[in-house]
PDB file of C-alpha atoms in Angstrom:
ATOM      1  CA  UNK A   1      17.069 -15.498   0.619  1.00  0.00           C
ATOM      2  CA  UNK A   2      14.982 -13.435   3.038  1.00  0.00           C
ATOM      3  CA  UNK A   3      16.177 -13.759   6.634  1.00  0.00           C
ATOM      4  CA  UNK A   4      15.584 -11.915   9.903  1.00  0.00           C
ATOM      5  CA  UNK A   5      18.631  -9.697   9.392  1.00  0.00           C
ATOM      6  CA  UNK A   6      17.282  -8.398   6.091  1.00  0.00           C
ATOM      7  CA  UNK A   7      13.812  -7.896   7.552  1.00  0.00           C
ATOM      8  CA  UNK A   8      15.263  -5.856  10.422  1.00  0.00           C
ATOM      9  CA  UNK A   9      17.404  -3.755   8.058  1.00  0.00           C
ATOM     10  CA  UNK A  10      14.464  -3.066   5.754  1.00  0.00           C
ATOM     11  CA  UNK A  11      12.377  -2.069   8.751  1.00  0.00           C
ATOM     12  CA  UNK A  12      15.022   0.366  10.019  1.00  0.00           C
ATOM     13  CA  UNK A  13      15.458   2.140   6.688  1.00  0.00           C
ATOM     14  CA  UNK A  14      11.723   2.088   5.928  1.00  0.00           C
ATOM     15  CA  UNK A  15       9.781   0.768   2.955  1.00  0.00           C
ATOM     16  CA  UNK A  16      10.781   3.707   0.752  1.00  0.00           C
ATOM     17  CA  UNK A  17      14.536   3.046   0.946  1.00  0.00           C
ATOM     18  CA  UNK A  18      13.881  -0.701   0.840  1.00  0.00           C
ATOM     19  CA  UNK A  19      12.750  -0.228  -2.763  1.00  0.00           C
ATOM     20  CA  UNK A  20      16.244   0.874  -3.801  1.00  0.00           C
ATOM     21  CA  UNK A  21      18.033  -1.729  -1.731  1.00  0.00           C
ATOM     22  CA  UNK A  22      15.921  -4.531  -3.170  1.00  0.00           C
ATOM     23  CA  UNK A  23      16.452  -3.269  -6.716  1.00  0.00           C
ATOM     24  CA  UNK A  24      20.123  -4.272  -6.301  1.00  0.00           C
ATOM     25  CA  UNK A  25      19.000  -7.868  -5.801  1.00  0.00           C
ATOM     26  CA  UNK A  26      16.444  -7.783  -8.592  1.00  0.00           C
ATOM     27  CA  UNK A  27      18.879  -6.628 -11.280  1.00  0.00           C
ATOM     28  CA  UNK A  28      21.200  -9.518 -10.461  1.00  0.00           C
ATOM     29  CA  UNK A  29      18.339 -11.915 -11.139  1.00  0.00           C
ATOM     30  CA  UNK A  30      17.110 -10.050 -14.212  1.00  0.00           C
ATOM     31  CA  UNK A  31      19.616  -7.989 -16.264  1.00  0.00           C
ATOM     32  CA  UNK A  32      16.594  -6.907 -18.343  1.00  0.00           C
ATOM     33  CA  UNK A  33      15.304  -4.876 -15.398  1.00  0.00           C
ATOM     34  CA  UNK A  34      15.159  -1.103 -15.850  1.00  0.00           C
ATOM     35  CA  UNK A  35      14.434   1.398 -13.091  1.00  0.00           C
ATOM     36  CA  UNK A  36      13.128   4.860 -14.005  1.00  0.00           C
ATOM     37  CA  UNK A  37      12.942   7.678 -11.489  1.00  0.00           C
ATOM     38  CA  UNK A  38      11.546  11.190 -11.426  1.00  0.00           C
ATOM     39  CA  UNK A  39      14.207  12.822  -9.277  1.00  0.00           C
ATOM     40  CA  UNK A  40      13.852  10.476  -6.296  1.00  0.00           C
ATOM     41  CA  UNK A  41      17.004   8.353  -6.463  1.00  0.00           C
ATOM     42  CA  UNK A  42      17.930   9.412  -2.927  1.00  0.00           C
ATOM     43  CA  UNK A  43      14.387   9.272  -1.530  1.00  0.00           C
ATOM     44  CA  UNK A  44      13.838   5.785  -2.944  1.00  0.00           C
ATOM     45  CA  UNK A  45      17.239   4.494  -1.849  1.00  0.00           C
ATOM     46  CA  UNK A  46      18.385   4.159  -5.465  1.00  0.00           C
ATOM     47  CA  UNK A  47      21.714   6.013  -5.322  1.00  0.00           C
ATOM     48  CA  UNK A  48      23.787   2.809  -5.098  1.00  0.00           C
ATOM     49  CA  UNK A  49      21.733   1.236  -7.867  1.00  0.00           C
ATOM     50  CA  UNK A  50      22.212   4.323 -10.047  1.00  0.00           C
ATOM     51  CA  UNK A  51      25.991   4.213  -9.586  1.00  0.00           C
ATOM     52  CA  UNK A  52      26.484   0.454  -9.860  1.00  0.00           C
ATOM     53  CA  UNK A  53      24.079  -0.153 -12.753  1.00  0.00           C
ATOM     54  CA  UNK A  54      24.073   3.016 -14.878  1.00  0.00           C
ATOM     55  CA  UNK A  55      22.756   1.117 -17.897  1.00  0.00           C
ATOM     56  CA  UNK A  56      19.738  -0.081 -15.921  1.00  0.00           C
ATOM     57  CA  UNK A  57      18.816   3.293 -14.443  1.00  0.00           C
ATOM     58  CA  UNK A  58      17.164   6.254 -16.166  1.00  0.00           C
ATOM     59  CA  UNK A  59      16.703   9.603 -14.448  1.00  0.00           C
ATOM     60  CA  UNK A  60      13.729  11.248 -16.147  1.00  0.00           C
ATOM     61  CA  UNK A  61      13.641  14.278 -13.850  1.00  0.00           C
ATOM     62  CA  UNK A  62      10.589  16.143 -12.619  1.00  0.00           C
ATOM     63  CA  UNK A  63       8.554  15.137 -15.667  1.00  0.00           C
ATOM     64  CA  UNK A  64       6.234  12.399 -14.483  1.00  0.00           C
ATOM     65  CA  UNK A  65       4.049  12.334 -17.586  1.00  0.00           C
ATOM     66  CA  UNK A  66       7.185  11.679 -19.596  1.00  0.00           C
ATOM     67  CA  UNK A  67       8.228   9.077 -17.030  1.00  0.00           C
ATOM     68  CA  UNK A  68       5.217   6.929 -17.926  1.00  0.00           C
ATOM     69  CA  UNK A  69       5.641   7.538 -21.651  1.00  0.00           C
ATOM     70  CA  UNK A  70       9.276   6.408 -21.577  1.00  0.00           C
ATOM     71  CA  UNK A  71       8.413   3.452 -19.327  1.00  0.00           C
ATOM     72  CA  UNK A  72       5.640   2.326 -21.666  1.00  0.00           C
ATOM     73  CA  UNK A  73       7.974   2.531 -24.674  1.00  0.00           C
ATOM     74  CA  UNK A  74      10.639   0.448 -22.950  1.00  0.00           C
ATOM     75  CA  UNK A  75       8.021  -2.049 -21.771  1.00  0.00           C
ATOM     76  CA  UNK A  76       6.813  -2.431 -25.363  1.00  0.00           C
ATOM     77  CA  UNK A  77      10.360  -3.576 -26.206  1.00  0.00           C
ATOM     78  CA  UNK A  78      10.112  -6.317 -23.565  1.00  0.00           C
ATOM     79  CA  UNK A  79      12.091  -4.651 -20.800  1.00  0.00           C
ATOM     80  CA  UNK A  80      10.939  -5.224 -17.229  1.00  0.00           C
ATOM     81  CA  UNK A  81      10.279  -1.665 -16.078  1.00  0.00           C
ATOM     82  CA  UNK A  82       9.891  -0.159 -12.611  1.00  0.00           C
ATOM     83  CA  UNK A  83       9.022   3.520 -12.168  1.00  0.00           C
ATOM     84  CA  UNK A  84       9.198   5.397  -8.916  1.00  0.00           C
ATOM     85  CA  UNK A  85       8.480   8.871  -7.612  1.00  0.00           C
ATOM     86  CA  UNK A  86       6.411  10.472  -4.868  1.00  0.00           C
ATOM     87  CA  UNK A  87       2.921   9.001  -4.812  1.00  0.00           C
ATOM     88  CA  UNK A  88       0.858  12.090  -5.801  1.00  0.00           C
ATOM     89  CA  UNK A  89       3.070  12.661  -8.826  1.00  0.00           C
ATOM     90  CA  UNK A  90       3.279   8.946  -9.723  1.00  0.00           C
ATOM     91  CA  UNK A  91      -0.511   8.790  -9.935  1.00  0.00           C
ATOM     92  CA  UNK A  92      -2.443  12.034 -10.334  1.00  0.00           C
ATOM     93  CA  UNK A  93       0.051  14.081 -12.345  1.00  0.00           C
ATOM     94  CA  UNK A  94       0.354  11.405 -15.018  1.00  0.00           C
ATOM     95  CA  UNK A  95      -3.065   9.776 -14.701  1.00  0.00           C
ATOM     96  CA  UNK A  96      -3.888  10.133 -18.397  1.00  0.00           C
ATOM     97  CA  UNK A  97      -0.589   8.537 -19.428  1.00  0.00           C
ATOM     98  CA  UNK A  98      -1.227   5.621 -17.064  1.00  0.00           C
ATOM     99  CA  UNK A  99      -4.734   5.248 -18.459  1.00  0.00           C
ATOM    100  CA  UNK A 100      -3.730   5.326 -22.126  1.00  0.00           C
ATOM    101  CA  UNK A 101      -0.191   3.893 -22.234  1.00  0.00           C
ATOM    102  CA  UNK A 102      -0.537   1.226 -19.558  1.00  0.00           C
ATOM    103  CA  UNK A 103      -4.168   0.359 -18.838  1.00  0.00           C
ATOM    104  CA  UNK A 104      -5.543   0.827 -22.356  1.00  0.00           C
ATOM    105  CA  UNK A 105      -2.507  -0.198 -24.426  1.00  0.00           C
ATOM    106  CA  UNK A 106      -1.575  -2.929 -21.919  1.00  0.00           C
ATOM    107  CA  UNK A 107       2.102  -2.070 -21.676  1.00  0.00           C
ATOM    108  CA  UNK A 108       3.273  -3.662 -18.431  1.00  0.00           C
ATOM    109  CA  UNK A 109       5.015  -1.379 -15.916  1.00  0.00           C
ATOM    110  CA  UNK A 110       5.420  -1.681 -12.135  1.00  0.00           C
ATOM    111  CA  UNK A 111       4.813   1.754 -10.592  1.00  0.00           C
ATOM    112  CA  UNK A 112       5.943   2.471  -7.038  1.00  0.00           C
ATOM    113  CA  UNK A 113       4.479   5.545  -5.364  1.00  0.00           C
ATOM    114  CA  UNK A 114       6.695   6.392  -2.396  1.00  0.00           C
ATOM    115  CA  UNK A 115       5.731   8.502   0.627  1.00  0.00           C
ATOM    116  CA  UNK A 116       2.023   7.991   0.120  1.00  0.00           C
ATOM    117  CA  UNK A 117      -0.609   8.861   2.704  1.00  0.00           C
ATOM    118  CA  UNK A 118       0.248  11.614   5.192  1.00  0.00           C
ATOM    119  CA  UNK A 119       3.992  11.174   5.706  1.00  0.00           C
ATOM    120  CA  UNK A 120       4.763  14.280   3.617  1.00  0.00           C
ATOM    121  CA  UNK A 121       2.496  16.326   5.875  1.00  0.00           C
ATOM    122  CA  UNK A 122       5.073  19.054   6.620  1.00  0.00           C
ATOM    123  CA  UNK A 123       4.941  19.946   2.893  1.00  0.00           C
ATOM    124  CA  UNK A 124       1.148  20.182   2.906  1.00  0.00           C
ATOM    125  CA  UNK A 125      -1.491  18.296   0.965  1.00  0.00           C
ATOM    126  CA  UNK A 126       0.137  18.950  -2.415  1.00  0.00           C
ATOM    127  CA  UNK A 127       2.628  16.279  -1.348  1.00  0.00           C
ATOM    128  CA  UNK A 128       0.292  14.079   0.687  1.00  0.00           C
ATOM    129  CA  UNK A 129      -1.481  11.354  -1.248  1.00  0.00           C
ATOM    130  CA  UNK A 130      -4.937  10.458   0.030  1.00  0.00           C
ATOM    131  CA  UNK A 131      -6.574   9.860  -3.376  1.00  0.00           C
ATOM    132  CA  UNK A 132      -4.253   7.409  -5.119  1.00  0.00           C
ATOM    133  CA  UNK A 133      -6.089   4.196  -4.223  1.00  0.00           C
ATOM    134  CA  UNK A 134      -9.363   5.542  -5.590  1.00  0.00           C
ATOM    135  CA  UNK A 135      -7.803   6.791  -8.832  1.00  0.00           C
ATOM    136  CA  UNK A 136      -5.700   3.704  -9.534  1.00  0.00           C
ATOM    137  CA  UNK A 137      -8.342   1.111  -8.706  1.00  0.00           C
ATOM    138  CA  UNK A 138     -10.744   2.720 -11.194  1.00  0.00           C
ATOM    139  CA  UNK A 139      -8.369   1.944 -14.101  1.00  0.00           C
ATOM    140  CA  UNK A 140      -8.782  -1.418 -15.869  1.00  0.00           C
ATOM    141  CA  UNK A 141      -5.860  -3.826 -16.296  1.00  0.00           C
ATOM    142  CA  UNK A 142      -4.064  -2.516 -13.219  1.00  0.00           C
ATOM    143  CA  UNK A 143      -3.238  -4.130  -9.862  1.00  0.00           C
ATOM    144  CA  UNK A 144      -3.293  -1.883  -6.796  1.00  0.00           C
ATOM    145  CA  UNK A 145      -1.173  -2.978  -3.831  1.00  0.00           C
ATOM    146  CA  UNK A 146      -0.777  -1.359  -0.414  1.00  0.00           C
ATOM    147  CA  UNK A 147       1.861  -3.271   1.600  1.00  0.00           C
ATOM    148  CA  UNK A 148       1.829  -3.305   5.391  1.00  0.00           C
ATOM    149  CA  UNK A 149       5.582  -3.197   6.051  1.00  0.00           C
ATOM    150  CA  UNK A 150       8.972  -3.242   4.357  1.00  0.00           C
ATOM    151  CA  UNK A 151       9.049  -7.010   3.840  1.00  0.00           C
ATOM    152  CA  UNK A 152       5.616  -6.914   2.252  1.00  0.00           C
ATOM    153  CA  UNK A 153       6.835  -4.123  -0.019  1.00  0.00           C
ATOM    154  CA  UNK A 154       9.500  -6.517  -1.293  1.00  0.00           C
ATOM    155  CA  UNK A 155       6.927  -9.288  -1.715  1.00  0.00           C
ATOM    156  CA  UNK A 156       4.634  -6.879  -3.571  1.00  0.00           C
ATOM    157  CA  UNK A 157       7.414  -5.875  -5.975  1.00  0.00           C
ATOM    158  CA  UNK A 158       8.154  -9.548  -6.690  1.00  0.00           C
ATOM    159  CA  UNK A 159       4.482 -10.312  -7.343  1.00  0.00           C
ATOM    160  CA  UNK A 160       3.997  -7.225  -9.505  1.00  0.00           C
ATOM    161  CA  UNK A 161       7.014  -7.968 -11.679  1.00  0.00           C
ATOM    162  CA  UNK A 162       5.818 -11.533 -12.276  1.00  0.00           C
ATOM    163  CA  UNK A 163       2.219 -10.553 -13.043  1.00  0.00           C
ATOM    164  CA  UNK A 164       1.129  -9.839 -16.608  1.00  0.00           C
ATOM    165  CA  UNK A 165      -0.669  -6.613 -15.675  1.00  0.00           C
ATOM    166  CA  UNK A 166       0.758  -3.267 -14.666  1.00  0.00           C
ATOM    167  CA  UNK A 167       0.743  -2.607 -10.929  1.00  0.00           C
ATOM    168  CA  UNK A 168       0.688   0.377  -8.624  1.00  0.00           C
ATOM    169  CA  UNK A 169       2.433  -0.213  -5.285  1.00  0.00           C
ATOM    170  CA  UNK A 170       1.523   2.325  -2.615  1.00  0.00           C
ATOM    171  CA  UNK A 171       4.368   2.771  -0.123  1.00  0.00           C
ATOM    172  CA  UNK A 172       3.358   4.336   3.211  1.00  0.00           C
ATOM    173  CA  UNK A 173       5.126   5.042   6.477  1.00  0.00           C
ATOM    174  CA  UNK A 174       8.577   6.289   7.336  1.00  0.00           C
ATOM    175  CA  UNK A 175      11.855   4.933   8.743  1.00  0.00           C
ATOM    176  CA  UNK A 176      11.729   2.453  11.625  1.00  0.00           C
ATOM    177  CA  UNK A 177       8.761   0.912   9.871  1.00  0.00           C
ATOM    178  CA  UNK A 178       7.042  -1.506  12.333  1.00  0.00           C
ATOM    179  CA  UNK A 179       7.568  -5.158  11.420  1.00  0.00           C
ATOM    180  CA  UNK A 180       4.329  -6.996  10.649  1.00  0.00           C
ATOM    181  CA  UNK A 181       5.984 -10.121   9.240  1.00  0.00           C
ATOM    182  CA  UNK A 182       9.144 -11.325  11.026  1.00  0.00           C
ATOM    183  CA  UNK A 183       9.732 -14.165   8.553  1.00  0.00           C
ATOM    184  CA  UNK A 184       9.254 -14.846   4.876  1.00  0.00           C
ATOM    185  CA  UNK A 185       5.759 -15.887   3.819  1.00  0.00           C
ATOM    186  CA  UNK A 186       3.626 -16.607   0.762  1.00  0.00           C
ATOM    187  CA  UNK A 187       2.249 -13.411  -0.748  1.00  0.00           C
ATOM    188  CA  UNK A 188      -0.601 -13.688  -3.252  1.00  0.00           C
ATOM    189  CA  UNK A 189      -2.118 -10.821  -5.184  1.00  0.00           C
ATOM    190  CA  UNK A 190      -5.788 -10.482  -4.303  1.00  0.00           C
ATOM    191  CA  UNK A 191      -5.586 -12.693  -1.209  1.00  0.00           C
ATOM    192  CA  UNK A 192      -5.953 -11.029   2.193  1.00  0.00           C
ATOM    193  CA  UNK A 193      -4.076 -12.317   5.242  1.00  0.00           C
ATOM    194  CA  UNK A 194      -5.768 -12.970   8.591  1.00  0.00           C
ATOM    195  CA  UNK A 195      -3.247 -12.001  11.279  1.00  0.00           C
ATOM    196  CA  UNK A 196      -5.454 -12.410  14.356  1.00  0.00           C
ATOM    197  CA  UNK A 197      -8.648 -14.393  14.771  1.00  0.00           C
ATOM    198  CA  UNK A 198     -11.462 -13.065  16.941  1.00  0.00           C
ATOM    199  CA  UNK A 199     -15.227 -12.673  17.160  1.00  0.00           C
ATOM    200  CA  UNK A 200     -17.948 -10.128  16.394  1.00  0.00           C
ATOM    201  CA  UNK A 201     -15.695  -7.399  14.952  1.00  0.00           C
ATOM    202  CA  UNK A 202     -13.212  -7.713  12.102  1.00  0.00           C
ATOM    203  CA  UNK A 203     -10.598  -5.008  11.538  1.00  0.00           C
ATOM    204  CA  UNK A 204      -9.774  -4.784   7.834  1.00  0.00           C
ATOM    205  CA  UNK A 205      -6.643  -2.671   7.434  1.00  0.00           C
ATOM    206  CA  UNK A 206      -4.192  -1.754   4.702  1.00  0.00           C
ATOM    207  CA  UNK A 207      -0.731  -0.193   4.608  1.00  0.00           C
ATOM    208  CA  UNK A 208       0.477   1.424   7.837  1.00  0.00           C
ATOM    209  CA  UNK A 209      -2.896   0.881   9.455  1.00  0.00           C
ATOM    210  CA  UNK A 210      -2.239  -2.843   9.788  1.00  0.00           C
ATOM    211  CA  UNK A 211       0.196  -2.085  12.610  1.00  0.00           C
ATOM    212  CA  UNK A 212      -2.334   0.203  14.297  1.00  0.00           C
ATOM    213  CA  UNK A 213      -4.980  -2.534  14.039  1.00  0.00           C
ATOM    214  CA  UNK A 214      -2.605  -5.032  15.650  1.00  0.00           C
ATOM    215  CA  UNK A 215      -1.824  -2.582  18.459  1.00  0.00           C
ATOM    216  CA  UNK A 216      -5.553  -2.125  19.032  1.00  0.00           C
ATOM    217  CA  UNK A 217      -6.001  -5.901  19.080  1.00  0.00           C
ATOM    218  CA  UNK A 218      -3.393  -6.300  21.832  1.00  0.00           C
ATOM    219  CA  UNK A 219      -5.034  -3.666  24.045  1.00  0.00           C
ATOM    220  CA  UNK A 220      -8.528  -5.075  23.493  1.00  0.00           C
ATOM    221  CA  UNK A 221      -7.299  -8.599  24.240  1.00  0.00           C
ATOM    222  CA  UNK A 222      -6.236  -7.456  27.708  1.00  0.00           C
ATOM    223  CA  UNK A 223      -9.893  -6.523  28.272  1.00  0.00           C
ATOM    224  CA  UNK A 224     -10.993  -9.945  27.002  1.00  0.00           C
ATOM    225  CA  UNK A 225     -12.240  -8.491  23.723  1.00  0.00           C
ATOM    226  CA  UNK A 226     -10.943 -10.547  20.819  1.00  0.00           C
ATOM    227  CA  UNK A 227     -11.207  -8.957  17.382  1.00  0.00           C
ATOM    228  CA  UNK A 228     -10.125 -10.309  14.026  1.00  0.00           C
ATOM    229  CA  UNK A 229      -7.338  -8.433  12.212  1.00  0.00           C
ATOM    230  CA  UNK A 230      -6.972  -8.847   8.449  1.00  0.00           C
ATOM    231  CA  UNK A 231      -4.311  -7.346   6.206  1.00  0.00           C
ATOM    232  CA  UNK A 232      -5.811  -6.258   2.880  1.00  0.00           C
ATOM    233  CA  UNK A 233      -2.554  -5.677   1.060  1.00  0.00           C
ATOM    234  CA  UNK A 234      -4.268  -5.810  -2.332  1.00  0.00           C
ATOM    235  CA  UNK A 235      -7.007  -3.314  -3.098  1.00  0.00           C
ATOM    236  CA  UNK A 236      -7.359  -4.586  -6.660  1.00  0.00           C
ATOM    237  CA  UNK A 237      -7.931  -7.411  -7.366  1.00  0.00           C
ATOM    238  CA  UNK A 238      -9.923  -7.423  -4.147  1.00  0.00           C
ATOM    239  CA  UNK A 239     -10.361 -10.535  -2.021  1.00  0.00           C
ATOM    240  CA  UNK A 240     -14.135 -10.693  -2.499  1.00  0.00           C
ATOM    241  CA  UNK A 241     -14.461 -14.224  -1.128  1.00  0.00           C
ATOM    242  CA  UNK A 242     -12.509 -13.161   1.940  1.00  0.00           C
ATOM    243  CA  UNK A 243     -14.871 -10.246   2.590  1.00  0.00           C
ATOM    244  CA  UNK A 244     -17.941 -12.450   2.192  1.00  0.00           C
ATOM    245  CA  UNK A 245     -16.496 -14.927   4.697  1.00  0.00           C
ATOM    246  CA  UNK A 246     -15.615 -12.157   7.166  1.00  0.00           C
ATOM    247  CA  UNK A 247     -19.116 -10.682   6.877  1.00  0.00           C
ATOM    248  CA  UNK A 248     -20.666 -14.103   7.499  1.00  0.00           C
ATOM    249  CA  UNK A 249     -18.551 -14.657  10.620  1.00  0.00           C
ATOM    250  CA  UNK A 250     -18.697 -11.155  12.168  1.00  0.00           C
ATOM    251  CA  UNK A 251     -21.356  -8.639  13.113  1.00  0.00           C
ATOM    252  CA  UNK A 252     -19.233  -5.594  12.281  1.00  0.00           C
ATOM    253  CA  UNK A 253     -16.505  -4.887   9.740  1.00  0.00           C
ATOM    254  CA  UNK A 254     -14.270  -1.905  10.508  1.00  0.00           C
ATOM    255  CA  UNK A 255     -12.121  -0.684   7.591  1.00  0.00           C
ATOM    256  CA  UNK A 256      -8.959   1.295   8.383  1.00  0.00           C
ATOM    257  CA  UNK A 257      -6.850   3.151   5.832  1.00  0.00           C
ATOM    258  CA  UNK A 258      -4.453   6.086   5.556  1.00  0.00           C
ATOM    259  CA  UNK A 259      -6.524   7.412   2.668  1.00  0.00           C
ATOM    260  CA  UNK A 260      -9.742   9.262   1.927  1.00  0.00           C
ATOM    261  CA  UNK A 261     -12.692   7.159   3.074  1.00  0.00           C
ATOM    262  CA  UNK A 262     -14.078   7.669  -0.450  1.00  0.00           C
ATOM    263  CA  UNK A 263     -12.724   5.376  -3.134  1.00  0.00           C
ATOM    264  CA  UNK A 264     -10.199   3.291  -1.224  1.00  0.00           C
ATOM    265  CA  UNK A 265     -10.456   0.162   0.917  1.00  0.00           C
ATOM    266  CA  UNK A 266     -13.642   1.330   2.628  1.00  0.00           C
ATOM    267  CA  UNK A 267     -15.452   1.906  -0.656  1.00  0.00           C
ATOM    268  CA  UNK A 268     -14.188  -1.356  -2.126  1.00  0.00           C
ATOM    269  CA  UNK A 269     -15.456  -3.341   0.888  1.00  0.00           C
ATOM    270  CA  UNK A 270     -18.801  -1.528   0.947  1.00  0.00           C
ATOM    271  CA  UNK A 271     -19.323  -2.380  -2.732  1.00  0.00           C
ATOM    272  CA  UNK A 272     -18.948  -6.073  -1.898  1.00  0.00           C
ATOM    273  CA  UNK A 273     -21.286  -5.816   1.102  1.00  0.00           C
ATOM    274  CA  UNK A 274     -23.920  -4.045  -1.003  1.00  0.00           C
ATOM    275  CA  UNK A 275     -23.743  -6.164  -4.152  1.00  0.00           C
ATOM    276  CA  UNK A 276     -23.745  -9.451  -2.223  1.00  0.00           C
ATOM    277  CA  UNK A 277     -26.423  -8.208   0.229  1.00  0.00           C
ATOM    278  CA  UNK A 278     -24.317  -9.156   3.219  1.00  0.00           C
ATOM    279  CA  UNK A 279     -25.845  -8.798   6.669  1.00  0.00           C
ATOM    280  CA  UNK A 280     -22.951  -6.979   8.271  1.00  0.00           C
ATOM    281  CA  UNK A 281     -22.500  -3.440   9.586  1.00  0.00           C
ATOM    282  CA  UNK A 282     -19.513  -1.489   8.251  1.00  0.00           C
ATOM    283  CA  UNK A 283     -17.609   1.255  10.109  1.00  0.00           C
ATOM    284  CA  UNK A 284     -14.995   3.462   8.412  1.00  0.00           C
ATOM    285  CA  UNK A 285     -11.754   4.885   9.727  1.00  0.00           C
ATOM    286  CA  UNK A 286      -9.871   7.093   7.297  1.00  0.00           C
ATOM    287  CA  UNK A 287      -9.556  10.708   6.238  1.00  0.00           C
ATOM    288  CA  UNK A 288     -13.005  12.237   6.071  1.00  0.00           C
ATOM    289  CA  UNK A 289     -12.856  13.716   2.557  1.00  0.00           C
ATOM    290  CA  UNK A 290     -11.034  16.922   3.489  1.00  0.00           C
ATOM    291  CA  UNK A 291      -7.778  18.722   2.725  1.00  0.00           C
ATOM    292  CA  UNK A 292      -6.587  19.933   6.100  1.00  0.00           C
ATOM    293  CA  UNK A 293      -3.650  21.959   7.340  1.00  0.00           C
ATOM    294  CA  UNK A 294      -0.218  20.401   7.044  1.00  0.00           C
ATOM    295  CA  UNK A 295       1.748  19.059   9.969  1.00  0.00           C
ATOM    296  CA  UNK A 296       4.019  16.267  11.141  1.00  0.00           C
ATOM    297  CA  UNK A 297       3.175  12.680  10.265  1.00  0.00           C
ATOM    298  CA  UNK A 298       2.273  11.653  13.825  1.00  0.00           C
ATOM    299  CA  UNK A 299       0.252  14.831  14.353  1.00  0.00           C
ATOM    300  CA  UNK A 300      -1.838  14.241  11.218  1.00  0.00           C
ATOM    301  CA  UNK A 301      -2.381  10.554  11.969  1.00  0.00           C
ATOM    302  CA  UNK A 302      -3.660  11.429  15.432  1.00  0.00           C
ATOM    303  CA  UNK A 303      -5.791  14.305  14.126  1.00  0.00           C
ATOM    304  CA  UNK A 304      -7.539  12.023  11.638  1.00  0.00           C
ATOM    305  CA  UNK A 305      -7.933   9.181  14.138  1.00  0.00           C
ATOM    306  CA  UNK A 306      -5.527   6.898  12.317  1.00  0.00           C
ATOM    307  CA  UNK A 307      -4.251   5.202  15.436  1.00  0.00           C
ATOM    308  CA  UNK A 308      -4.943   2.323  17.794  1.00  0.00           C
ATOM    309  CA  UNK A 309      -6.670   4.596  20.308  1.00  0.00           C
ATOM    310  CA  UNK A 310      -9.379   5.599  17.840  1.00  0.00           C
ATOM    311  CA  UNK A 311      -9.793   2.015  16.641  1.00  0.00           C
ATOM    312  CA  UNK A 312     -10.363   0.910  20.245  1.00  0.00           C
ATOM    313  CA  UNK A 313     -12.847   3.753  20.729  1.00  0.00           C
ATOM    314  CA  UNK A 314     -14.813   2.699  17.639  1.00  0.00           C
ATOM    315  CA  UNK A 315     -14.798  -0.968  18.670  1.00  0.00           C
ATOM    316  CA  UNK A 316     -16.061  -0.224  22.186  1.00  0.00           C
ATOM    317  CA  UNK A 317     -18.710   2.202  20.952  1.00  0.00           C
ATOM    318  CA  UNK A 318     -20.124  -0.218  18.411  1.00  0.00           C
ATOM    319  CA  UNK A 319     -20.017  -3.226  20.715  1.00  0.00           C
ATOM    320  CA  UNK A 320     -21.980  -1.253  23.288  1.00  0.00           C
ATOM    321  CA  UNK A 321     -24.554  -0.250  20.641  1.00  0.00           C
ATOM    322  CA  UNK A 322     -25.119  -3.841  19.513  1.00  0.00           C
TER     323      UNK A 322
END
């Protein structure tokens, strides 16, 4: 049962810790559930799970390639397996193992990459993850999910566990995660969610950027500019029909992501626009294919224009040019 109290608690602790808290509920529903971690039991909120369900928890240590190998072996024996570690190590460090053991061999594992995007900025770009969407969506037989808030992280985990394919869930943001959904709702893999309906410009956002898009919408509305805001929580399978419809109904599509503009949501949307010959201009907001200096999360978001202010600037500029 998902109620407002749970949603508020998950928001306060952030999506990362929500993973561990929700695992306590999952194991009660499915004793066959196994959670594997690469030294992130505290970071992923799994300490209580580790202590209460020692037979359902495996600490692999800082050995992410082995993490996927062990997970694949357990999955082949019909266990329901979740792996979790920091996003750059969950994806890039063990990319070959994901390719071979999961995508190619079709062993089903739900991978959760915590602290993706720029939140680990104080540790530099070794710990930031701005490439994971592009890498993961290029692998066959793999869902790629980028939830907008803590509740959607829970919904994504549920959907991934039930799906026959392996999934990568990209967890962004920090504690006091803004609430996008204040009540339970129907989450479908590959189906975007229109949060606000407007005209001319559609803001297509994923992960933390959904909140920034909504903030931009509220400011623009005060100036009698009504833009559409759509949450693309699934990067693969992509909501192609949804993009075609948005392109038909709007003059401009603006994609917003806490990721390199190459290979993520922006690239996925542009592929649809190109292959379907859609008559719609696309604008990108993301990280412009650079590794920059480290810094605090808010500092890096502002520096890369990943905020409502820059979205508003782009909207006004492109409306004036049309």
